[in-house]
Amino acid sequence: METIKSGKNMFMDSTSRLLAKALDFRAARQNVIAGNLANAETPGYVMKEIPFEKELQKAIDDTTLKPVKLEPGYIKGNEAILEDAYDPNKLIREYGKPNELNIDSEMAKMSQNNLLYEVSTRLLSKKFESLKTVIESRR
């Protein structure tokens, strides 16, 4: 069997990389929401947001249409989805009008984001538990 030299961790399949990138985005979004809350009473402050879901879909669509060549004879397809994906901190966008922040709405966003972060963490953990089980069963 030929080894593919992609420079990536062999235990991180495309789903694991997707979940890991989702964690990066969720952490960055949490920081943005916290910043919004911290600046709730700052005169002229305009709320910020990271359009995570839109950018993730764009990354998936872009990669699906344009496979990336790694090594001679090897073209990566779906596993490329997030390797070259966007840096969440570069996606921070302003939205709304100055001083339009609704604290209750931002707190709800923070709670939802936290829940989705926990779900992604658990899914990634389960994937590694499955991998551990497979490895241990081969002994």
Short mmCIF file of C-alpha atoms in Angstrom, two decimals:
data_model
loop_
_atom_site.label_atom_id
_atom_site.label_comp_id
_atom_site.label_asym_id
_atom_site.label_seq_id
_atom_site.Cartn_x
_atom_site.Cartn_y
_atom_site.Cartn_z
CA MET A 1 0.00 0.00 0.00
CA GLU A 2 1.37 3.40 -1.00
CA THR A 3 1.68 6.10 1.65
CA ILE A 4 0.21 9.47 0.76
CA LYS A 5 2.44 12.33 1.85
CA SER A 6 -0.04 15.07 2.49
CA GLY A 7 1.62 16.43 5.61
CA LYS A 8 -1.57 15.98 7.62
CA ASN A 9 -2.28 13.87 10.67
CA MET A 10 -3.36 10.39 9.54
CA PHE A 11 -5.94 10.23 12.34
CA MET A 12 -7.72 13.39 11.24
CA ASP A 13 -10.13 12.49 8.45
CA SER A 14 -12.25 15.12 6.73
CA THR A 15 -15.00 14.87 9.36
CA SER A 16 -12.51 15.34 12.19
CA ARG A 17 -10.95 18.32 10.45
CA LEU A 18 -14.41 19.77 9.86
CA LEU A 19 -15.24 19.41 13.56
CA ALA A 20 -11.88 20.89 14.58
CA LYS A 21 -12.43 23.89 12.31
CA ALA A 22 -15.97 24.26 13.68
CA LEU A 23 -14.43 24.47 17.16
CA ASP A 24 -12.09 27.23 15.95
CA PHE A 25 -15.02 29.18 14.54
CA ARG A 26 -17.16 28.67 17.63
CA ALA A 27 -14.33 29.88 19.90
CA ALA A 28 -13.78 32.95 17.73
CA ARG A 29 -17.53 33.65 17.65
CA GLN A 30 -17.66 33.39 21.45
CA ASN A 31 -14.95 36.07 21.67
CA VAL A 32 -16.83 38.32 19.24
CA ILE A 33 -20.08 37.97 21.20
CA ALA A 34 -18.24 38.66 24.46
CA GLY A 35 -16.77 41.78 22.83
CA ASN A 36 -20.24 42.89 21.78
CA LEU A 37 -21.50 42.48 25.33
CA ALA A 38 -18.48 44.26 26.81
CA ASN A 39 -19.10 47.22 24.50
CA ALA A 40 -22.88 47.34 24.94
CA GLU A 41 -22.73 50.82 26.43
CA THR A 42 -19.85 52.18 24.36
CA PRO A 43 -21.12 55.17 22.37
CA GLY A 44 -21.10 54.50 18.62
CA TYR A 45 -20.18 50.81 18.98
CA VAL A 46 -21.32 48.66 16.04
CA MET A 47 -21.92 44.96 16.75
CA LYS A 48 -19.69 42.35 15.15
CA GLU A 49 -20.41 38.83 13.95
CA ILE A 50 -18.65 35.92 12.25
CA PRO A 51 -20.82 34.50 9.45
CA PHE A 52 -19.68 30.97 10.28
CA GLU A 53 -22.34 28.89 8.53
CA LYS A 54 -22.20 30.88 5.28
CA GLU A 55 -18.41 30.74 5.15
CA LEU A 56 -18.33 27.03 5.97
CA GLN A 57 -20.75 26.28 3.15
CA LYS A 58 -18.69 28.45 0.81
CA ALA A 59 -15.53 26.56 1.78
CA ILE A 60 -17.25 23.23 1.17
CA ASP A 61 -18.66 24.35 -2.19
CA ASP A 62 -15.39 25.90 -3.36
CA THR A 63 -13.36 22.82 -2.47
CA THR A 64 -15.84 20.39 -3.94
CA LEU A 65 -15.60 22.17 -7.27
CA LYS A 66 -11.82 22.61 -7.21
CA PRO A 67 -9.83 19.59 -5.97
CA VAL A 68 -6.33 20.44 -4.82
CA LYS A 69 -3.33 18.51 -6.08
CA LEU A 70 -0.97 17.42 -3.29
CA GLU A 71 1.64 15.06 -4.62
CA PRO A 72 2.22 13.72 -8.13
CA GLY A 73 -0.63 11.33 -8.85
CA TYR A 74 -2.70 12.33 -5.82
CA ILE A 75 -5.57 14.77 -5.87
CA LYS A 76 -7.39 15.49 -2.66
CA GLY A 77 -11.10 16.04 -2.80
CA ASN A 78 -13.40 16.35 0.19
CA GLU A 79 -10.62 16.15 2.74
CA ALA A 80 -9.43 19.51 1.43
CA ILE A 81 -12.61 21.22 2.55
CA LEU A 82 -11.20 23.02 5.56
CA GLU A 83 -7.44 22.62 5.32
CA ASP A 84 -7.18 25.84 3.35
CA ALA A 85 -10.37 27.30 4.74
CA TYR A 86 -10.89 30.69 6.15
CA ASP A 87 -9.35 32.05 9.32
CA PRO A 88 -12.32 32.84 11.57
CA ASN A 89 -10.70 36.04 12.84
CA LYS A 90 -10.53 37.39 9.27
CA LEU A 91 -14.28 36.91 8.91
CA ILE A 92 -15.39 39.30 11.63
CA ARG A 93 -17.95 41.66 10.15
CA GLU A 94 -19.82 44.65 11.53
CA TYR A 95 -23.59 44.60 11.32
CA GLY A 96 -26.46 46.71 12.51
CA LYS A 97 -26.43 50.33 13.55
CA PRO A 98 -24.35 51.98 16.28
CA ASN A 99 -25.70 51.36 19.78
CA GLU A 100 -28.31 48.89 18.47
CA LEU A 101 -27.05 46.00 20.59
CA ASN A 102 -29.68 43.95 22.41
CA ILE A 103 -28.08 42.32 25.46
CA ASP A 104 -30.72 39.57 25.69
CA SER A 105 -30.24 38.68 22.03
CA GLU A 106 -26.44 38.55 22.40
CA MET A 107 -26.75 36.40 25.54
CA ALA A 108 -29.01 33.99 23.60
CA LYS A 109 -26.44 33.86 20.77
CA MET A 110 -23.71 33.15 23.31
CA SER A 111 -25.71 30.30 24.87
CA GLN A 112 -26.48 28.78 21.48
CA ASN A 113 -22.86 29.09 20.37
CA ASN A 114 -21.67 27.48 23.61
CA LEU A 115 -24.07 24.57 23.13
CA LEU A 116 -22.91 24.03 19.54
CA TYR A 117 -19.28 24.17 20.70
CA GLU A 118 -20.01 21.45 23.26
CA VAL A 119 -21.76 19.31 20.64
CA SER A 120 -18.79 19.61 18.27
CA THR A 121 -16.42 18.72 21.12
CA ARG A 122 -18.43 15.62 21.99
CA LEU A 123 -18.64 14.50 18.37
CA LEU A 124 -14.89 14.88 17.93
CA SER A 125 -14.30 13.02 21.19
CA LYS A 126 -16.55 10.16 20.02
CA LYS A 127 -14.62 9.91 16.75
CA PHE A 128 -11.37 9.53 18.68
CA GLU A 129 -12.95 7.01 21.05
CA SER A 130 -14.00 4.96 18.02
CA LEU A 131 -10.48 5.15 16.64
CA LYS A 132 -9.08 4.06 20.00
CA THR A 133 -11.47 1.09 20.05
CA VAL A 134 -10.38 0.02 16.58
CA ILE A 135 -6.70 0.29 17.51
CA GLU A 136 -7.17 -1.65 20.73
CA SER A 137 -9.13 -4.39 18.96
CA ARG A 138 -6.18 -4.96 16.60
CA ARG A 139 -3.83 -5.91 19.45
#
